[in-house]
Short mmCIF file of N, CA and C in Angstrom, two decimals:
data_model
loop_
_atom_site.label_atom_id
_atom_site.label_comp_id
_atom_site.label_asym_id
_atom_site.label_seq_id
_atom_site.Cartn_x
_atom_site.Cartn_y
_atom_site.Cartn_z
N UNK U 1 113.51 36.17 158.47
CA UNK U 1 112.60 35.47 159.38
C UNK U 1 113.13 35.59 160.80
N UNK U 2 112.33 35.93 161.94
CA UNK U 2 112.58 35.85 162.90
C UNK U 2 113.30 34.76 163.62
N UNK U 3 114.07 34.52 164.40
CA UNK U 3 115.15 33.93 165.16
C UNK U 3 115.83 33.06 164.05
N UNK U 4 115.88 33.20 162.54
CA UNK U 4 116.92 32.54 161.80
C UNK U 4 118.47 32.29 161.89
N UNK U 5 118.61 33.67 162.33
CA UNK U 5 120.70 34.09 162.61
C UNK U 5 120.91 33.04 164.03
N UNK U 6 119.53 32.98 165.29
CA UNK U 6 120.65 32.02 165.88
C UNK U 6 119.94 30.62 165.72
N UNK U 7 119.68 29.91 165.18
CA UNK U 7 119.26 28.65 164.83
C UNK U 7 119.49 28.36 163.21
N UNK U 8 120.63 29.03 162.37
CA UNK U 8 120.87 28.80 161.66
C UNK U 8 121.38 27.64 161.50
N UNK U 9 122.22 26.83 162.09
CA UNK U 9 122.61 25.59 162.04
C UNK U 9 121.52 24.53 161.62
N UNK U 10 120.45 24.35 162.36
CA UNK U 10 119.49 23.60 162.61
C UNK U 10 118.94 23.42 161.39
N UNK U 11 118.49 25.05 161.18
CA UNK U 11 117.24 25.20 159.93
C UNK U 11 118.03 24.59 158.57
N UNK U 12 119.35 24.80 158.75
CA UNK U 12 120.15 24.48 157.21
C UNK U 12 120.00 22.96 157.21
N UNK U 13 119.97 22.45 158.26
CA UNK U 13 119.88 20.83 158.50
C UNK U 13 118.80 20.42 157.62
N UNK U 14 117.83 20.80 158.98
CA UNK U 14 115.82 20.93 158.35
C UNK U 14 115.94 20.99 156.88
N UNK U 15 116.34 21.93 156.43
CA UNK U 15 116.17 21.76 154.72
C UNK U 15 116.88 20.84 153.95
N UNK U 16 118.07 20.34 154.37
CA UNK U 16 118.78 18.87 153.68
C UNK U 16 117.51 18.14 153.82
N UNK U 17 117.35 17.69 154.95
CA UNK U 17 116.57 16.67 155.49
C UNK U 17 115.43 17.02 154.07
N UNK U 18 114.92 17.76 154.25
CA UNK U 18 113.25 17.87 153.58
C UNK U 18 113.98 17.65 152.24
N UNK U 19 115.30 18.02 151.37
CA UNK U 19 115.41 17.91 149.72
C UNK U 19 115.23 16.02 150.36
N UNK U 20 116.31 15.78 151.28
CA UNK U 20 116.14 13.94 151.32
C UNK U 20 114.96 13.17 150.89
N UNK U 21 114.07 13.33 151.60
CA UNK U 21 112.09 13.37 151.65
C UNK U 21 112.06 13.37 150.46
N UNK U 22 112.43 14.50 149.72
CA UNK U 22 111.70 14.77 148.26
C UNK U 22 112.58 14.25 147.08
N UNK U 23 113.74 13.94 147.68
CA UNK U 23 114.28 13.08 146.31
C UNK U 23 113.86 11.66 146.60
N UNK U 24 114.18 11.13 148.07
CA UNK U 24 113.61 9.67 148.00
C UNK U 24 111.89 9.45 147.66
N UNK U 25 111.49 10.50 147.57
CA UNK U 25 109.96 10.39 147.00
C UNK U 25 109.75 10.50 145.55
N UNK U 26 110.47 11.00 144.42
CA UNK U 26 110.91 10.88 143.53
C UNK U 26 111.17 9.45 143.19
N UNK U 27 112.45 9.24 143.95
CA UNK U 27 113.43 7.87 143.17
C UNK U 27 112.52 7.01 143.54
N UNK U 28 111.70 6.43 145.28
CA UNK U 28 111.89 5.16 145.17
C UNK U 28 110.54 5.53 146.44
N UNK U 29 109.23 5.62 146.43
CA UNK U 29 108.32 6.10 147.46
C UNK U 29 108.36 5.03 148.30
N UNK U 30 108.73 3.77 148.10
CA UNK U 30 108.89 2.76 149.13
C UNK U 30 109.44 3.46 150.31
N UNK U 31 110.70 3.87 150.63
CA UNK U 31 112.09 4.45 151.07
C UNK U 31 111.34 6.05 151.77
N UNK U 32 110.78 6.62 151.05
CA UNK U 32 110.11 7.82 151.31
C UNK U 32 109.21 7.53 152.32
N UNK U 33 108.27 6.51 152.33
CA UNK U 33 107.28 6.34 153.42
C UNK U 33 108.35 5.40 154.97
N UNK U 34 109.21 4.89 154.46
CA UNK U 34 109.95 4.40 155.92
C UNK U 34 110.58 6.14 156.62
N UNK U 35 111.12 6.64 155.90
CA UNK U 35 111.41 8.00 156.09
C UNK U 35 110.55 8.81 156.99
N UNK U 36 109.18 8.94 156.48
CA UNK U 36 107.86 9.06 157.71
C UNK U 36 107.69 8.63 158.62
N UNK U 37 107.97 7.23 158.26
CA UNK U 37 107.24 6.35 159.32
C UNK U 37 108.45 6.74 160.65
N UNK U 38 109.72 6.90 160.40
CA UNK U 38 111.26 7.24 161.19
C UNK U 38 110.37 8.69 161.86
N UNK U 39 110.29 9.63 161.09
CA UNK U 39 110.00 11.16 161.50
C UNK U 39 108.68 11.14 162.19
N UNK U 40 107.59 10.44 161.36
CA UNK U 40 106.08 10.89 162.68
C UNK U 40 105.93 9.82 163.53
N UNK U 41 106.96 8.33 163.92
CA UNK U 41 107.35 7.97 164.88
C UNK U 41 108.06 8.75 166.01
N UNK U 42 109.74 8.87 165.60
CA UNK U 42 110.14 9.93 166.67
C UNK U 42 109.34 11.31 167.32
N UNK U 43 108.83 12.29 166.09
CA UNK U 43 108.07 12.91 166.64
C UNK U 43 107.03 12.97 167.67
N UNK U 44 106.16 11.73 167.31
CA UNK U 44 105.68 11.24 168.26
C UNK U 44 105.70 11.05 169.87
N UNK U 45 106.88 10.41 169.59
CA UNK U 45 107.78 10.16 171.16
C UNK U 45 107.86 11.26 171.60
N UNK U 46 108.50 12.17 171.07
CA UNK U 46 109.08 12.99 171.49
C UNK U 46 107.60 13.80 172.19
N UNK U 47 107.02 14.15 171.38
CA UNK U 47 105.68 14.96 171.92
C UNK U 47 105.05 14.83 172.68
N UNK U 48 105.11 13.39 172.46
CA UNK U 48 104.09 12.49 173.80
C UNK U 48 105.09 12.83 174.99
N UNK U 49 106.40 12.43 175.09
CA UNK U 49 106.69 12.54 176.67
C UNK U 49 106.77 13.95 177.13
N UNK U 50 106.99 14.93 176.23
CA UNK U 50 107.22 16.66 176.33
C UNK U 50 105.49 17.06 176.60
N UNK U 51 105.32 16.50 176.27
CA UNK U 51 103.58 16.87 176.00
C UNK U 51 102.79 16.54 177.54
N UNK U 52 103.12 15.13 177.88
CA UNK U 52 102.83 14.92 179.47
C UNK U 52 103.90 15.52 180.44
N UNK U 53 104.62 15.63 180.30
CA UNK U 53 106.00 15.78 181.42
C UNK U 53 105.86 17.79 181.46
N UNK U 54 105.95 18.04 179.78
CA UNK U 54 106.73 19.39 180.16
C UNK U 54 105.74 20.50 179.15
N UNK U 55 104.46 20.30 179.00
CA UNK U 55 103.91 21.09 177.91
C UNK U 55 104.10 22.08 177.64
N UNK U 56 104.15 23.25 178.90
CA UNK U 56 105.02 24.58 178.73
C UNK U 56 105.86 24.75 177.46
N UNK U 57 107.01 24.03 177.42
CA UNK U 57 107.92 23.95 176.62
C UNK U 57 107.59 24.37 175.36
N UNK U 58 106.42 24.41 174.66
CA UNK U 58 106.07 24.53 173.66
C UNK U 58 105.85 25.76 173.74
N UNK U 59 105.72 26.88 174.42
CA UNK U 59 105.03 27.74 174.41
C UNK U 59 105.89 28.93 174.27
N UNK U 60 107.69 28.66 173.97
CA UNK U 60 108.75 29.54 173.57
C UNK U 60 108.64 29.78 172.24
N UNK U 61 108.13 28.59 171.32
CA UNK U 61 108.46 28.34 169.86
C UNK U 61 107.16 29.98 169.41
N UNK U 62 106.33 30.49 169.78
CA UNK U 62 105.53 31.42 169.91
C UNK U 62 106.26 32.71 169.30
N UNK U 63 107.43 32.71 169.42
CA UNK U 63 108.64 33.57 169.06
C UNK U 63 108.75 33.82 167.93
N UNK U 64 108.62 32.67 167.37
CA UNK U 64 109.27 32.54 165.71
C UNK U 64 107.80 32.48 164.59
N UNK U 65 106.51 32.59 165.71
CA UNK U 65 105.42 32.41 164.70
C UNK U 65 104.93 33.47 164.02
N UNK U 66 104.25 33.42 163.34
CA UNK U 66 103.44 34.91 162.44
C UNK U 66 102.18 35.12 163.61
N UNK U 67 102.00 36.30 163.51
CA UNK U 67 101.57 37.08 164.69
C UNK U 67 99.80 36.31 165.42
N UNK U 68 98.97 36.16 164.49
CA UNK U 68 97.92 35.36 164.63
C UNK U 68 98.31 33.70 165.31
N UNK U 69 99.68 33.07 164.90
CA UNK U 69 99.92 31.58 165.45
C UNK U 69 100.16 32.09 166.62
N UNK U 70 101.10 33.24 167.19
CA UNK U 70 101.50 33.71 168.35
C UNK U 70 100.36 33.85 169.29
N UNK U 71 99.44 34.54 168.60
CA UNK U 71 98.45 35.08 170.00
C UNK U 71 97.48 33.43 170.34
N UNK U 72 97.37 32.59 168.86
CA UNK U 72 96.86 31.16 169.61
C UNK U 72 97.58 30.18 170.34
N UNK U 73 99.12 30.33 170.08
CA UNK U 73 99.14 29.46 170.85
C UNK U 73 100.14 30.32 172.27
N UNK U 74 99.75 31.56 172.91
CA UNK U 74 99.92 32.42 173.90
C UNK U 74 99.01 32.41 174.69
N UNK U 75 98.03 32.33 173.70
CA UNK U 75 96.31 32.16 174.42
C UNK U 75 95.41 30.66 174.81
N UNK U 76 94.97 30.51 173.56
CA UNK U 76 93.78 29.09 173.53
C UNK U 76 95.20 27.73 173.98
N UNK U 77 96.00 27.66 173.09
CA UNK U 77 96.78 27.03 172.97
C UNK U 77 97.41 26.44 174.36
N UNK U 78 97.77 27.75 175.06
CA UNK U 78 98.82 27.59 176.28
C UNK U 78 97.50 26.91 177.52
N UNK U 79 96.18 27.39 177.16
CA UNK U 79 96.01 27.35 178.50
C UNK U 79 95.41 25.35 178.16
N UNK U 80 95.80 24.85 176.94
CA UNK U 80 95.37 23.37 176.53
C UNK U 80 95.92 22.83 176.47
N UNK U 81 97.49 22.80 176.37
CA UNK U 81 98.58 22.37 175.99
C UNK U 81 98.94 20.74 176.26
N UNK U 82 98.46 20.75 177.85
CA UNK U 82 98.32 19.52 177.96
C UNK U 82 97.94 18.38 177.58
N UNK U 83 96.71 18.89 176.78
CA UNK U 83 96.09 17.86 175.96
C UNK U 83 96.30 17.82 174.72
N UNK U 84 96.38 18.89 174.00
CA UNK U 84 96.59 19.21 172.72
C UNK U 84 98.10 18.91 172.17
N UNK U 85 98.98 18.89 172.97
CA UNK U 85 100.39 18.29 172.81
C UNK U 85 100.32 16.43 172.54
N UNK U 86 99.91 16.32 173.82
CA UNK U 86 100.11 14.47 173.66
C UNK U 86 98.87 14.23 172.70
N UNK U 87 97.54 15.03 172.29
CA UNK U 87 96.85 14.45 170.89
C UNK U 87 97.32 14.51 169.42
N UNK U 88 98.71 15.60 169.81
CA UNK U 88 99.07 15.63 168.45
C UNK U 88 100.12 14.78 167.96
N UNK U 89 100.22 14.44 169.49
CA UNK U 89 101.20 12.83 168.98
C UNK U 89 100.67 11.61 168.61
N UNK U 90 99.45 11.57 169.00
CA UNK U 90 98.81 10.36 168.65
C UNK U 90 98.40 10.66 167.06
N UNK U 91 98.25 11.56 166.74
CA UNK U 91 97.71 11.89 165.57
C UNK U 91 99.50 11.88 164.15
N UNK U 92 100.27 12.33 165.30
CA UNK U 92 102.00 11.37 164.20
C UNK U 92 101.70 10.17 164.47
N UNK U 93 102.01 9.52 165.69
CA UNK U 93 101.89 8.07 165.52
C UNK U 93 101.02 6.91 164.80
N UNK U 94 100.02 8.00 164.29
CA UNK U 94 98.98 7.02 163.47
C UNK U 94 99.20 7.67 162.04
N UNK U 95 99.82 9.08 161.77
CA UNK U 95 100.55 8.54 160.75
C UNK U 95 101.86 8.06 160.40
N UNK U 96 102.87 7.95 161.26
CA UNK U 96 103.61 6.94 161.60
C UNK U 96 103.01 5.51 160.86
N UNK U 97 102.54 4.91 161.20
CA UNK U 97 101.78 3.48 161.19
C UNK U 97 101.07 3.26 160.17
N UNK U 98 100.62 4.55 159.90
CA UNK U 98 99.76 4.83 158.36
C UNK U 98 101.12 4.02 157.37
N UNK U 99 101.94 4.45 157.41
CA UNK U 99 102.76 4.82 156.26
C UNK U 99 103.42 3.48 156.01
N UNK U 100 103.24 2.89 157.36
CA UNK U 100 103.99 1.12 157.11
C UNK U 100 102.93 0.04 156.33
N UNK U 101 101.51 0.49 156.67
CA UNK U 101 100.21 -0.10 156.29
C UNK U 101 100.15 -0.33 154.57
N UNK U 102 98.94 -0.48 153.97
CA UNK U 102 98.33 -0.47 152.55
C UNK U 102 97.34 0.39 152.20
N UNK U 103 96.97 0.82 151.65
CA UNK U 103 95.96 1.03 151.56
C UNK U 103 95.29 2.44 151.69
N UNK U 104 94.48 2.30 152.07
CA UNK U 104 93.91 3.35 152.03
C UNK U 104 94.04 4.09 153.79
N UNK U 105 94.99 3.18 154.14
CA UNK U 105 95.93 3.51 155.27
C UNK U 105 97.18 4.63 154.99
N UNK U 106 97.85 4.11 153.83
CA UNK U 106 98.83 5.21 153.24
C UNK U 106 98.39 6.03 152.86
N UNK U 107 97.67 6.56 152.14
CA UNK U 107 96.25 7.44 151.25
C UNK U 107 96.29 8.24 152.78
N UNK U 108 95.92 7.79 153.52
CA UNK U 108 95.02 8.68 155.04
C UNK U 108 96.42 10.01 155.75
N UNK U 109 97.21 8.27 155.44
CA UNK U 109 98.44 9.01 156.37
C UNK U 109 99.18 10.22 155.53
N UNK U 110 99.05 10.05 154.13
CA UNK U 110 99.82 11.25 153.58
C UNK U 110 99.09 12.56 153.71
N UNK U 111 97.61 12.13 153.39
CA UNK U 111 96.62 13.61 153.87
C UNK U 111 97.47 14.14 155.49
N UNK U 112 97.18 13.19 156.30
CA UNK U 112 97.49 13.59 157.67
C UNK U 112 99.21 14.20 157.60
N UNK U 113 99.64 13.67 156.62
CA UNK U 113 101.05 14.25 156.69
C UNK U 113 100.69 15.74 155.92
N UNK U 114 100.30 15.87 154.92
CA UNK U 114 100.17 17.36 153.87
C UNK U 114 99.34 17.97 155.08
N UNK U 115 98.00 17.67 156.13
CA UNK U 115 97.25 18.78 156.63
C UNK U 115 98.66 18.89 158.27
N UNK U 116 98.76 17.65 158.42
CA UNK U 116 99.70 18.39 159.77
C UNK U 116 101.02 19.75 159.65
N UNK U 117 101.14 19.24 157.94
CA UNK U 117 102.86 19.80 157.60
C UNK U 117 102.29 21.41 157.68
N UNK U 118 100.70 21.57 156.79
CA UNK U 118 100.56 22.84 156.57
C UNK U 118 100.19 23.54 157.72
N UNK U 119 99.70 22.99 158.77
CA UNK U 119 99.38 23.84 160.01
C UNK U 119 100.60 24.22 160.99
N UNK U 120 101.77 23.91 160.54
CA UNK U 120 103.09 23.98 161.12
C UNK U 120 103.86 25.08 160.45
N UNK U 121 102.93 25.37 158.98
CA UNK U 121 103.48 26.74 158.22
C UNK U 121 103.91 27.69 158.82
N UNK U 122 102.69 28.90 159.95
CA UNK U 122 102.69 29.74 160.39
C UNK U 122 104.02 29.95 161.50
N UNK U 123 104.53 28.89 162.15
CA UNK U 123 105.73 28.54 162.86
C UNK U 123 106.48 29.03 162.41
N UNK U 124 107.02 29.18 161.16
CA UNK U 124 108.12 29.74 160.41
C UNK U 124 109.49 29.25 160.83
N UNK U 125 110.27 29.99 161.23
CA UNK U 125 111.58 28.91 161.86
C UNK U 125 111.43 28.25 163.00
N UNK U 126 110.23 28.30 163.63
CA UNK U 126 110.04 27.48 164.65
C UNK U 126 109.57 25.55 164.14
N UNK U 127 109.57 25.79 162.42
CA UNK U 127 109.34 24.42 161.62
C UNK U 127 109.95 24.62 161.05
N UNK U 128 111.17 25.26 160.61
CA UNK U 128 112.13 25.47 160.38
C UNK U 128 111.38 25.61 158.56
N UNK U 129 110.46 26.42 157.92
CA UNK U 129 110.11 26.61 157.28
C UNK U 129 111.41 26.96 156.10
N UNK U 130 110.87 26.49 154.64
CA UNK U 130 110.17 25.93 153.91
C UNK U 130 110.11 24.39 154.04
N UNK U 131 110.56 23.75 155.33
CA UNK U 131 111.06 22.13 155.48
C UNK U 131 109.32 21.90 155.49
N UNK U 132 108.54 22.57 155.58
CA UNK U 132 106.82 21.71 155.67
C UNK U 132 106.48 21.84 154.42
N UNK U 133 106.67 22.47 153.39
CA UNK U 133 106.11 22.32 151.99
C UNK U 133 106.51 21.75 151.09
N UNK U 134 108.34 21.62 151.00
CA UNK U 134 109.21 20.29 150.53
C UNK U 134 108.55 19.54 150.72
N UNK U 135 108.51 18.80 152.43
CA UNK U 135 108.44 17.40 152.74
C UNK U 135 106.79 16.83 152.65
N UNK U 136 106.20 18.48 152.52
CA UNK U 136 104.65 17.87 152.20
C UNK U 136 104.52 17.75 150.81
N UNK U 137 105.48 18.12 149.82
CA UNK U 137 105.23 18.09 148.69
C UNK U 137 105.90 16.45 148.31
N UNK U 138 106.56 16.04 149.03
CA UNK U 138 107.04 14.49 148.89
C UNK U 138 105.85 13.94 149.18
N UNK U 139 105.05 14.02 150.57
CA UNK U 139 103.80 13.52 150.69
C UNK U 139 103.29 13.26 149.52
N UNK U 140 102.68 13.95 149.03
CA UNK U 140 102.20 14.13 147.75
C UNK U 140 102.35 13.38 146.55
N UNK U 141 103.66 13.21 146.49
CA UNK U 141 104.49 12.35 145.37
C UNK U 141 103.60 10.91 145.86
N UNK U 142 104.18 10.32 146.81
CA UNK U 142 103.54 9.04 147.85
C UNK U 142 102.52 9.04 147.70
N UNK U 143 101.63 10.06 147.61
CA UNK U 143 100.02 9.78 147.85
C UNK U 143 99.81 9.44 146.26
N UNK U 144 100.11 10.18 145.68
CA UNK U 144 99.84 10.05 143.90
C UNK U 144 100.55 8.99 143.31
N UNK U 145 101.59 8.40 143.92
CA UNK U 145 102.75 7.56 142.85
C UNK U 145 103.12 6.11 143.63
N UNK U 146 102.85 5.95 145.38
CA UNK U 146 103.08 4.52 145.69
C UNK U 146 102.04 3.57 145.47
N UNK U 147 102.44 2.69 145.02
CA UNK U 147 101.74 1.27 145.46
C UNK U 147 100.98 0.70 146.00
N UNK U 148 100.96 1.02 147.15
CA UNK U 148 100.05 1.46 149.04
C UNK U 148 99.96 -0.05 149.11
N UNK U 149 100.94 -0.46 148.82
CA UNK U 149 101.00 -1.79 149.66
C UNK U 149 101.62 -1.85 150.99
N UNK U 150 101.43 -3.08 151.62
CA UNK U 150 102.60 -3.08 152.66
C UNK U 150 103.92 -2.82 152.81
N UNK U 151 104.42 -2.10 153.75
CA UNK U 151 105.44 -1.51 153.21
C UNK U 151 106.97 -2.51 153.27
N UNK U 152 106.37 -4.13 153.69
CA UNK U 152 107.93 -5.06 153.94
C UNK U 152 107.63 -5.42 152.76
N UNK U 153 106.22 -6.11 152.32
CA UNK U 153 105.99 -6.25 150.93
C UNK U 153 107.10 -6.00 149.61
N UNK U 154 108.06 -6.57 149.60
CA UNK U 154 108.64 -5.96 148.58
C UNK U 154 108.06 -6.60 147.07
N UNK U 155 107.87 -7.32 146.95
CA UNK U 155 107.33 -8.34 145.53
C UNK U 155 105.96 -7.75 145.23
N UNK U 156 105.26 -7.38 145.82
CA UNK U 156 104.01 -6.40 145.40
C UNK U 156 104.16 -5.15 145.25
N UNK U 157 105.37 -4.67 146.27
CA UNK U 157 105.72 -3.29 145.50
C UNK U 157 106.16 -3.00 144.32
N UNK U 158 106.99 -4.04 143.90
CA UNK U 158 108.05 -3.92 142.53
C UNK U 158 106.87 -3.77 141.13
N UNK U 159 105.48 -4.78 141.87
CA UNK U 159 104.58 -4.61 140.63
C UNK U 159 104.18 -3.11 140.57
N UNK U 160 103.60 -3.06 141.61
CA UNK U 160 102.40 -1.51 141.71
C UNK U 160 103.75 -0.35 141.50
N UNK U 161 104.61 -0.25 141.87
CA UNK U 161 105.79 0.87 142.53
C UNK U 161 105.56 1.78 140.91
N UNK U 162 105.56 2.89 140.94
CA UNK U 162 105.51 3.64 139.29
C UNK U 162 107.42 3.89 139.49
N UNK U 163 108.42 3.95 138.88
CA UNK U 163 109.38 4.51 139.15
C UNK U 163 109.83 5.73 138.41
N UNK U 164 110.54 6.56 139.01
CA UNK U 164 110.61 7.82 138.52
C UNK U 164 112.28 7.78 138.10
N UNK U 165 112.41 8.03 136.37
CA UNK U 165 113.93 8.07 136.55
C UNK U 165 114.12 9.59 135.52
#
């Protein structure tokens, strides 16, 4: 994969991180959705202030994409960035928030987690790929196996919670 040898450090990270996701989605989906709520929070932040301040910035990661992500976001992408950066933070931050919620709030937010993870595919080590199909495949676990209660809720979780041993 393109630029792997010098961001090897990183990407080896990226993939701990994503087995983390997918075993705490396994053992205990309570734990798995604070895990989200940590990642499409920060993300968030992060996007939102890069997104108003410095949108450019995004437009190196183009490097590491498969040739069709390259020419969109070289092209349509670059000349939107501005907007399309800080909407895609609002769109973590609400699943961020999804994931602390009940309901058919968690349900929403894991879709939004499986469709955001897969449009980050084409990135390749620029998502430090396979870390979007692990951690969307934890999604998954969550969407099919939590509770979707509140997530401080602990006494309603313990009922609904399926546990995986």
């Amino acid at each position: 994969m393109n630029g792997l040898n010098e961001n090897l450090t990183p990407y080896l990270i990226a993939q701990a991180v994503a087995l983390c996701f997918l075993l705490a989605a396994w053992k205990n989906t309570r734990l798995a959705r604070l895990l989200f709520f940590l990642l499409f929070s920060g993300a968030a932040g992060i996007n939102g202030y890069l997104g108003l301040t410095h949108p450019d910035s995004y437009l190196g990661i183009a490097q590491f994409a498969l040739p069709f992500y390259r020419r969109f976001i070289l092209g349509w992408f670059s000349r939107h960035n501005h907007i399309m950066v800080p909407a895609i933070a609002f769109g973590q931050l609400l699943i961020a928030f999804g994931m602390l919620l009940q309901g058919w709030w968690v349900r929403w937010a894991c879709i939004g987690t499986m469709i955001f993870l897969a449009a980050i595919i084409p990135l390749m080590v620029g998502s430090a790929f396979p870390f979007s199909l692990i951690v969307g495949w934890a999604a998954y676990i969550v969407y099919r196996h939590d509770g979707k209660v509140l997530l401080w809720h602990k006494q309603l979780a313990a009922i609904h919670q399926k546990q995986w041993v």
